[in-house]
Amino acid sequence: MASASLFKSSPVLDKSDWLKGQSLRQPSASVARRNAVAPSALTIRAGSYADELIKTAKTVASPGRGILAMDESNATCGKRLASIGLENTEANRQAYRTLLVSAPGLGNYVSGAILFEETLYQSTVDGKKMVDVLIEQNIVPGIKVDKGLVPLAGSNDESWCQGLDGLASRTAAYYQQGARFAKWRTVVSIPNGPSALAVKEAAWGLARYAAISQDNGLVPIVEPEILLDGEHGIDRTFEVAQKVWAEVFFYLAENNVMFEGILLKPSMVTPGAECKERATPEQVADYTLKLLQRRIPPAVPGIMASIINEQFLSGGQSEVEATLNLNAMNQSPNPWHVSFSYARALQNTCLKTWGGRPENVKAAQDALLIRAKANSLAQLGKYTGEGESEESKQGMFVKGYTY
């Protein structure tokens, strides 16, 4: 377990940071514009929240910790529950989310938790606000703010992410509820091109979301996900990822987004899910770090890498392989904090261990903590893979599934 001194040395938010200003009126966009410096090529603007945004980003990107992604929509959460024979009811969703946020000592390894809107406003089975339980564990609450993918007219059967309408008022409300960072997921498909239109739409949408989030006090996680599907090799993934990230940072700059107050969630660079040629953790790390070094400014405080699954005979990248890939990425110094933002790679064994039975809660929480600690060690470059269970070595990839 990481020492307490490790976390004391990092800039962190205490509970007063979440409570501060929650009863105050949110400054309007027009006031922010009147107080802004005259626009120039170098202008960045994050309103009155600039210092807080930087502090939040550094807290989430603190040594030995990463993000627990538990922002599955109710429909997706239902699929997870169905896999263990449970109905998709609010009570079952509440029970599972309570299990996750209340795991003792989770904050030693997890610095942020991405929540679905229902969870942000939800209480645990014991009647405590989920947000308060996270804050007590020194875990920053985050919130998924996009409204999902829809077909992109004029493209090659590609998608765009909706949700900009009303985003300013929603992010202001989420801040009042205790959220301090946001997530917006858009996707790019390699088998379908990707078309120039789809890449530009993804980059522009992310940039507008990031600017709006910062204006309302939320650190935006910027996530253009390169989809898993395809038979392409790792070099093709690398080529597309370079193009996408170049476009993303161009439009982030155009929208005056403050780079010190964002976090990134890039997909690890791997072959397509149907590619027969398997990449080693060292190859994945080499390609992914090369991408980051070529495209990501060092001003960005944290890279919270998401799991990209490869379809092998085992059914996909396992929890252990995801951790090994992260560990390989931390074998040499980086200008950023390179960590994890995992959903199934933290929850898979935990969910199966729980099985919906109250008597299994402690065992399920222990399974979650094992995975969280393993990834904490990987963030520090100290993970060995010794003593892992067979369950954690099983592949997780399901084609078309959202991770």
PDB file of C-alpha atoms in Angstrom, residues 238-239 241-242 245-246 249 286-298 335-336:
ATOM      1  CA  PHE A 238      -1.014   4.889 -34.687  1.00  0.00           C
ATOM      2  CA  GLU A 239      -1.492   6.772 -37.963  1.00  0.00           C
ATOM      3  CA  ALA A 241      -4.523   8.447 -33.615  1.00  0.00           C
ATOM      4  CA  GLN A 242      -1.895  11.002 -34.658  1.00  0.00           C
ATOM      5  CA  TRP A 245      -5.106  14.172 -31.655  1.00  0.00           C
ATOM      6  CA  ALA A 246      -3.606  16.844 -33.902  1.00  0.00           C
ATOM      7  CA  PHE A 249      -5.526  20.105 -29.899  1.00  0.00           C
ATOM      8  CA  ASP A 286       6.124   2.160 -27.150  1.00  0.00           C
ATOM      9  CA  TYR A 287       3.456   3.148 -29.692  1.00  0.00           C
ATOM     10  CA  THR A 288       1.249   4.877 -27.128  1.00  0.00           C
ATOM     11  CA  LEU A 289       4.082   6.907 -25.614  1.00  0.00           C
ATOM     12  CA  LYS A 290       5.342   7.840 -29.063  1.00  0.00           C
ATOM     13  CA  LEU A 291       1.871   9.137 -29.884  1.00  0.00           C
ATOM     14  CA  LEU A 292       1.697  11.159 -26.668  1.00  0.00           C
ATOM     15  CA  GLN A 293       5.174  12.616 -27.167  1.00  0.00           C
ATOM     16  CA  ARG A 294       4.325  13.736 -30.697  1.00  0.00           C
ATOM     17  CA  ARG A 295       0.902  15.199 -29.997  1.00  0.00           C
ATOM     18  CA  ILE A 296       0.358  16.095 -26.320  1.00  0.00           C
ATOM     19  CA  PRO A 297       1.743  19.343 -24.816  1.00  0.00           C
ATOM     20  CA  PRO A 298       3.610  18.861 -21.520  1.00  0.00           C
ATOM     21  CA  PRO A 335       6.324  14.813 -18.747  1.00  0.00           C
ATOM     22  CA  TRP A 336       2.794  13.821 -17.676  1.00  0.00           C
TER      23      TRP A 336
END
